[in-house]
CSV table of C-alpha atoms in Angstrom, one decimal:
chain,number,residue,atom,x,y,z
A,1,UNK,CA,255.3,53.1,42.4
A,2,UNK,CA,255.2,49.7,40.7
A,3,UNK,CA,253.2,49.1,37.5
A,4,UNK,CA,250.0,47.4,38.9
A,5,UNK,CA,249.8,45.2,35.8
A,6,UNK,CA,253.2,43.7,36.7
A,7,UNK,CA,251.8,42.8,40.1
A,8,UNK,CA,248.8,41.1,38.3
A,9,UNK,CA,251.1,39.2,36.0
A,10,UNK,CA,253.2,38.0,39.0
A,11,UNK,CA,250.0,36.7,40.8
A,12,UNK,CA,248.9,34.9,37.6
A,13,UNK,CA,252.2,33.2,37.1
A,14,UNK,CA,252.1,31.8,40.7
A,15,UNK,CA,248.4,30.8,40.3
A,16,UNK,CA,249.0,29.0,37.1
A,17,UNK,CA,252.3,27.4,38.1
A,18,UNK,CA,254.4,28.9,35.3
A,19,UNK,CA,254.9,31.6,32.7
A,20,UNK,CA,253.5,29.7,29.8
A,21,UNK,CA,250.2,28.8,31.5
A,22,UNK,CA,249.8,32.4,32.8
A,23,UNK,CA,250.5,33.8,29.4
A,24,UNK,CA,247.8,31.7,27.9
A,25,UNK,CA,245.3,32.8,30.6
A,26,UNK,CA,246.2,36.4,30.0
A,27,UNK,CA,246.3,36.2,26.2
A,28,UNK,CA,249.9,37.5,26.1
A,29,UNK,CA,253.1,36.2,24.7
A,30,UNK,CA,255.2,34.2,27.3
A,31,UNK,CA,258.1,36.5,26.7
A,32,UNK,CA,256.0,39.6,27.7
A,33,UNK,CA,254.9,38.0,30.9
A,34,UNK,CA,258.5,36.9,31.8
A,35,UNK,CA,259.9,40.3,31.0
A,36,UNK,CA,257.2,42.1,33.1
A,37,UNK,CA,257.8,39.9,36.1
A,38,UNK,CA,261.6,40.6,35.8
A,39,UNK,CA,260.9,44.3,35.7
A,40,UNK,CA,258.8,43.9,38.9
A,41,UNK,CA,261.7,42.2,40.6
A,42,UNK,CA,264.2,44.8,39.4
A,43,UNK,CA,262.0,47.6,40.6
A,44,UNK,CA,261.6,46.0,44.0
A,45,UNK,CA,265.3,45.1,44.2
A,46,UNK,CA,264.3,41.6,45.4
A,47,UNK,CA,264.0,38.2,43.8
A,48,UNK,CA,260.4,36.9,44.0
A,49,UNK,CA,260.7,33.6,42.2
A,50,UNK,CA,263.2,30.7,41.9
A,51,UNK,CA,263.3,29.6,38.3
A,52,UNK,CA,264.5,26.2,37.1
A,53,UNK,CA,263.8,24.3,33.9
A,54,UNK,CA,261.4,22.0,35.8
A,55,UNK,CA,260.0,24.1,38.7
A,56,UNK,CA,259.0,27.6,39.7
A,57,UNK,CA,258.8,28.4,43.4
A,58,UNK,CA,258.4,31.5,45.6
A,59,UNK,CA,261.2,33.1,47.6
A,60,UNK,CA,260.3,34.2,51.2
A,61,UNK,CA,260.0,37.7,49.9
A,62,UNK,CA,257.8,36.5,47.0
A,63,UNK,CA,255.4,34.8,49.5
A,64,UNK,CA,255.1,38.0,51.4
A,65,UNK,CA,254.6,40.2,48.3
A,66,UNK,CA,252.2,37.7,46.7
A,67,UNK,CA,249.6,38.4,49.4
A,68,UNK,CA,249.5,42.1,48.5
A,69,UNK,CA,249.3,41.3,44.8
A,70,UNK,CA,246.4,38.9,45.3
A,71,UNK,CA,244.6,41.4,47.5
A,72,UNK,CA,245.1,44.1,44.8
A,73,UNK,CA,243.7,41.8,42.1
A,74,UNK,CA,240.6,40.9,44.2
A,75,UNK,CA,239.9,44.6,45.0
A,76,UNK,CA,240.1,45.4,41.3
A,77,UNK,CA,237.8,42.6,40.4
A,78,UNK,CA,235.4,43.7,43.2
A,79,UNK,CA,235.5,47.3,41.8
A,80,UNK,CA,234.6,46.0,38.3
A,81,UNK,CA,231.8,44.0,39.8
A,82,UNK,CA,230.4,46.9,41.8
A,83,UNK,CA,230.4,49.2,38.7
A,84,UNK,CA,228.7,46.6,36.6
A,85,UNK,CA,226.0,46.0,39.2
A,86,UNK,CA,225.5,49.8,39.7
A,87,UNK,CA,225.0,50.2,36.0
A,88,UNK,CA,222.7,47.2,35.6
A,89,UNK,CA,219.0,47.8,35.9
A,90,UNK,CA,217.8,46.0,39.1
A,91,UNK,CA,215.5,43.2,38.2
A,92,UNK,CA,214.4,39.9,39.6
A,93,UNK,CA,213.1,38.8,43.0
A,94,UNK,CA,214.2,40.0,46.4
A,95,UNK,CA,213.3,37.6,49.2
A,96,UNK,CA,212.9,39.3,52.6
A,97,UNK,CA,212.0,38.1,56.1
A,98,UNK,CA,210.5,40.8,58.3
A,99,UNK,CA,209.1,40.8,61.9
A,100,UNK,CA,205.3,41.3,62.0
A,101,UNK,CA,205.1,44.7,63.7
A,102,UNK,CA,207.9,46.1,61.6
A,103,UNK,CA,206.2,44.9,58.4
A,104,UNK,CA,202.9,46.5,59.5
A,105,UNK,CA,204.4,49.8,60.2
A,106,UNK,CA,207.7,51.1,58.8
A,107,UNK,CA,208.4,48.6,56.0
A,108,UNK,CA,204.8,48.5,54.9
A,109,UNK,CA,205.0,52.2,54.2
A,110,UNK,CA,208.3,52.0,52.3
A,111,UNK,CA,207.9,49.1,50.0
A,112,UNK,CA,205.3,50.5,47.5
A,113,UNK,CA,207.5,53.4,46.6
A,114,UNK,CA,210.5,51.1,46.2
A,115,UNK,CA,208.6,48.9,43.8
A,116,UNK,CA,207.4,51.9,41.9
A,117,UNK,CA,211.0,53.1,41.5
A,118,UNK,CA,212.2,49.7,40.3
A,119,UNK,CA,209.4,48.2,38.1
A,120,UNK,CA,211.5,45.1,37.1
A,121,UNK,CA,211.9,44.1,40.8
A,122,UNK,CA,209.6,41.7,42.7
A,123,UNK,CA,209.6,41.4,46.5
A,124,UNK,CA,208.6,38.2,48.3
A,125,UNK,CA,208.3,39.1,52.0
A,126,UNK,CA,207.7,36.5,54.7
A,127,UNK,CA,206.2,38.3,57.7
A,128,UNK,CA,207.2,36.3,60.7
A,129,UNK,CA,208.7,36.7,64.2
A,130,UNK,CA,210.7,33.5,64.0
A,131,UNK,CA,214.4,33.4,63.4
A,132,UNK,CA,215.0,32.7,59.7
A,133,UNK,CA,218.0,30.7,58.4
A,134,UNK,CA,218.9,32.8,55.3
A,135,UNK,CA,221.1,30.4,53.6
A,136,UNK,CA,219.0,27.3,54.2
A,137,UNK,CA,215.7,29.0,53.3
A,138,UNK,CA,217.0,31.0,50.3
A,139,UNK,CA,216.3,34.4,51.9
A,140,UNK,CA,218.2,37.4,50.6
A,141,UNK,CA,217.7,39.8,53.5
A,142,UNK,CA,216.3,39.4,57.0
A,143,UNK,CA,215.2,42.6,58.9
A,144,UNK,CA,215.6,42.6,62.6
A,145,UNK,CA,215.0,44.9,65.6
A,146,UNK,CA,217.1,44.0,68.6
A,147,UNK,CA,219.1,45.5,71.4
A,148,UNK,CA,222.3,44.2,69.9
A,149,UNK,CA,223.7,42.9,66.5
A,150,UNK,CA,226.2,40.6,68.1
A,151,UNK,CA,224.0,37.6,67.7
A,152,UNK,CA,224.1,37.8,63.9
A,153,UNK,CA,226.9,35.2,63.6
A,154,UNK,CA,228.6,35.1,60.2
A,155,UNK,CA,226.0,37.3,58.5
A,156,UNK,CA,226.9,40.8,57.2
A,157,UNK,CA,225.0,43.5,59.1
A,158,UNK,CA,223.7,46.8,57.8
A,159,UNK,CA,222.6,49.2,60.5
A,160,UNK,CA,219.5,51.1,59.5
A,161,UNK,CA,219.0,53.2,62.6
A,162,UNK,CA,217.7,53.2,66.1
A,163,UNK,CA,214.1,52.8,67.3
A,164,UNK,CA,213.1,54.6,70.4
A,165,UNK,CA,211.4,52.3,73.0
A,166,UNK,CA,209.0,53.9,75.5
A,167,UNK,CA,207.6,52.6,78.7
A,168,UNK,CA,203.9,53.3,78.3
A,169,UNK,CA,200.7,53.0,80.3
A,170,UNK,CA,197.1,54.3,79.9
A,171,UNK,CA,195.9,57.3,82.0
A,172,UNK,CA,193.2,55.0,83.4
A,173,UNK,CA,195.7,52.6,84.8
A,174,UNK,CA,197.7,55.4,86.4
A,175,UNK,CA,194.5,56.8,87.9
A,176,UNK,CA,193.7,53.4,89.3
A,177,UNK,CA,197.1,52.3,90.5
A,178,UNK,CA,198.8,55.7,91.1
A,179,UNK,CA,201.4,57.7,89.2
A,180,UNK,CA,205.0,56.7,90.2
A,181,UNK,CA,207.5,59.4,91.3
A,182,UNK,CA,210.6,57.3,91.3
A,183,UNK,CA,211.8,54.2,89.4
A,184,UNK,CA,211.2,52.0,92.4
A,185,UNK,CA,207.5,53.1,92.4
A,186,UNK,CA,207.1,51.5,89.0
A,187,UNK,CA,207.1,48.1,90.8
A,188,UNK,CA,203.6,48.9,92.1
A,189,UNK,CA,202.1,49.0,88.6
A,190,UNK,CA,200.7,46.1,86.7
A,191,UNK,CA,202.8,45.1,83.7
A,192,UNK,CA,202.7,43.3,80.4
A,193,UNK,CA,205.6,41.6,78.6
A,194,UNK,CA,206.5,39.7,75.4
A,195,UNK,CA,207.9,36.8,77.5
A,196,UNK,CA,208.7,35.7,81.0
A,197,UNK,CA,210.7,33.0,82.8
A,198,UNK,CA,208.9,31.2,85.5
A,199,UNK,CA,206.3,34.0,85.5
A,200,UNK,CA,209.0,36.7,86.1
A,201,UNK,CA,210.6,39.3,83.8
A,202,UNK,CA,213.2,42.0,84.1
A,203,UNK,CA,213.4,45.4,82.3
A,204,UNK,CA,216.5,47.6,82.1
A,205,UNK,CA,215.4,51.2,82.3
A,206,UNK,CA,217.6,54.2,81.6
A,207,UNK,CA,216.8,57.6,82.9
A,208,UNK,CA,218.2,61.2,83.0
A,209,UNK,CA,222.0,61.5,83.1
A,210,UNK,CA,222.4,57.8,82.1
A,211,UNK,CA,221.0,56.5,85.4
A,212,UNK,CA,219.8,52.9,85.2
A,213,UNK,CA,217.3,50.8,87.1
A,214,UNK,CA,216.4,47.1,86.9
A,215,UNK,CA,212.7,46.6,87.2
A,216,UNK,CA,211.8,43.0,88.2
A,217,UNK,CA,208.1,42.2,87.9
A,218,UNK,CA,205.5,39.5,87.3
A,219,UNK,CA,203.6,40.4,84.1
A,220,UNK,CA,199.9,39.9,84.3
A,221,UNK,CA,199.8,39.1,80.6
A,222,UNK,CA,202.4,38.0,78.1
A,223,UNK,CA,202.1,37.9,74.3
A,224,UNK,CA,204.8,37.7,71.6
A,225,UNK,CA,203.2,40.3,69.5
A,226,UNK,CA,203.6,44.1,70.2
A,227,UNK,CA,200.3,45.1,68.5
A,228,UNK,CA,198.4,42.7,70.8
A,229,UNK,CA,200.2,44.1,73.8
A,230,UNK,CA,199.4,47.6,72.7
A,231,UNK,CA,195.6,46.9,72.8
A,232,UNK,CA,196.0,45.6,76.4
A,233,UNK,CA,198.0,48.7,77.4
A,234,UNK,CA,195.2,51.0,75.9
A,235,UNK,CA,192.6,49.0,77.8
A,236,UNK,CA,194.5,49.7,81.1
A,237,UNK,CA,195.6,46.1,81.8
A,238,UNK,CA,199.2,47.1,82.4
A,239,UNK,CA,202.2,49.1,81.3
A,240,UNK,CA,204.6,47.8,78.7
A,241,UNK,CA,207.6,49.0,76.6
A,242,UNK,CA,206.6,49.8,73.0
A,243,UNK,CA,208.4,51.2,70.0
A,244,UNK,CA,207.4,54.8,69.4
A,245,UNK,CA,206.6,54.1,65.7
A,246,UNK,CA,203.8,51.7,66.9
A,247,UNK,CA,202.0,54.2,69.1
A,248,UNK,CA,202.6,57.8,67.9
A,249,UNK,CA,198.9,58.5,67.2
A,250,UNK,CA,197.9,57.2,70.6
A,251,UNK,CA,200.5,59.3,72.3
A,252,UNK,CA,199.4,62.4,70.5
A,253,UNK,CA,195.8,61.8,71.5
A,254,UNK,CA,196.8,61.2,75.1
A,255,UNK,CA,195.6,57.6,75.1
A,256,UNK,CA,199.1,56.4,76.1
A,257,UNK,CA,201.5,58.2,78.4
A,258,UNK,CA,204.8,57.6,80.1
A,259,UNK,CA,204.2,56.6,83.7
A,260,UNK,CA,207.6,58.1,84.7
A,261,UNK,CA,208.8,60.7,82.2
A,262,UNK,CA,212.4,60.3,81.1
A,263,UNK,CA,212.6,56.6,82.1
A,264,UNK,CA,212.4,53.9,79.6
A,265,UNK,CA,214.3,51.0,77.9
A,266,UNK,CA,217.4,51.8,75.8
A,267,UNK,CA,216.8,52.0,72.0
A,268,UNK,CA,216.8,49.0,69.8
A,269,UNK,CA,218.8,48.7,66.5
A,270,UNK,CA,216.9,48.1,63.3
A,271,UNK,CA,219.3,46.3,61.0
A,272,UNK,CA,219.4,44.1,57.9
A,273,UNK,CA,221.4,40.9,57.8
A,274,UNK,CA,222.5,39.1,54.6
A,275,UNK,CA,225.0,36.3,53.8
A,276,UNK,CA,227.6,38.3,51.7
A,277,UNK,CA,228.3,41.5,49.8
A,278,UNK,CA,230.2,39.6,47.1
A,279,UNK,CA,228.0,38.5,44.2
A,280,UNK,CA,225.0,40.4,45.5
A,281,UNK,CA,222.3,40.9,42.9
A,282,UNK,CA,221.7,44.5,41.9
A,283,UNK,CA,218.0,44.3,43.1
A,284,UNK,CA,219.1,43.2,46.6
A,285,UNK,CA,221.7,45.9,46.8
A,286,UNK,CA,219.2,48.6,45.7
A,287,UNK,CA,216.7,47.3,48.3
A,288,UNK,CA,219.3,47.7,51.1
A,289,UNK,CA,220.4,51.1,49.8
A,290,UNK,CA,216.7,52.2,49.7
A,291,UNK,CA,216.1,51.1,53.3
A,292,UNK,CA,219.2,52.9,54.4
A,293,UNK,CA,218.1,56.1,52.7
A,294,UNK,CA,214.5,56.1,53.8
A,295,UNK,CA,214.3,54.4,57.2
A,296,UNK,CA,215.0,57.7,59.1
A,297,UNK,CA,212.1,59.4,57.3
A,298,UNK,CA,209.8,56.8,58.9
A,299,UNK,CA,210.9,57.6,62.4
A,300,UNK,CA,214.2,55.9,63.0
A,301,UNK,CA,217.1,58.0,64.0
A,302,UNK,CA,220.9,57.9,63.7
A,303,UNK,CA,222.9,59.0,66.8
A,304,UNK,CA,225.3,61.9,66.1
């Protein structure tokens, strides 16, 4: 195996356009750098550089090999950076954007313990359902709950787990409108939704054995806030898909029930998005790690 330092010296010579400049950057004698690159070529059995008194240029083999040398150097630098960040005490401000319902339930329970663990860290959280431009608004992490992460663009995505979504109604509504026996019977029940197009909405429902059913309906009431919709479901206004972490107590007490057991929307993905892993502040890294470690304890699950 080649001496990895020789690979580094070769990359530095190319970057600096010559042995003298590379030697100055490395703090080594020019003769040492020249000798080590020659040793690299000898070990490979291939010429990497064309040398003249005026010009230094890469051979075709050198161009190919340089890519690997540069990658090795970048990985080594990233490793040093990761160790330095891991050893540094997290401090400073973490700016977070979080949807309203998620902040009021899962994240609201997790943050006090995180701040207690890292006393030098501050968290500034904007609780909003709007889509945040992280780079433009200076946000470190945006938390999202969606059916897919494919709309995250160039952002880095950290998957935190899945949230179960249940189709729920009140017992009073089912007594009034009838309890369905098949997915098609669900169309006879009043519905609520977060949005509609021209007064109509469509839900994809998944049942036993992976069966699926598209429920097309006209919601009686739309609101872009899940807590608000939950109140209406409890009142018997209509049925609605709700994340299980929002309504566990009501389900335990029988205030909310599944109108058709085993049928409901597919799970959503709770995830964090952020601009880049490179140069990430230790406080932000610890925040993401903390969420990854503790999200499942608050009701998210990871498929096996």
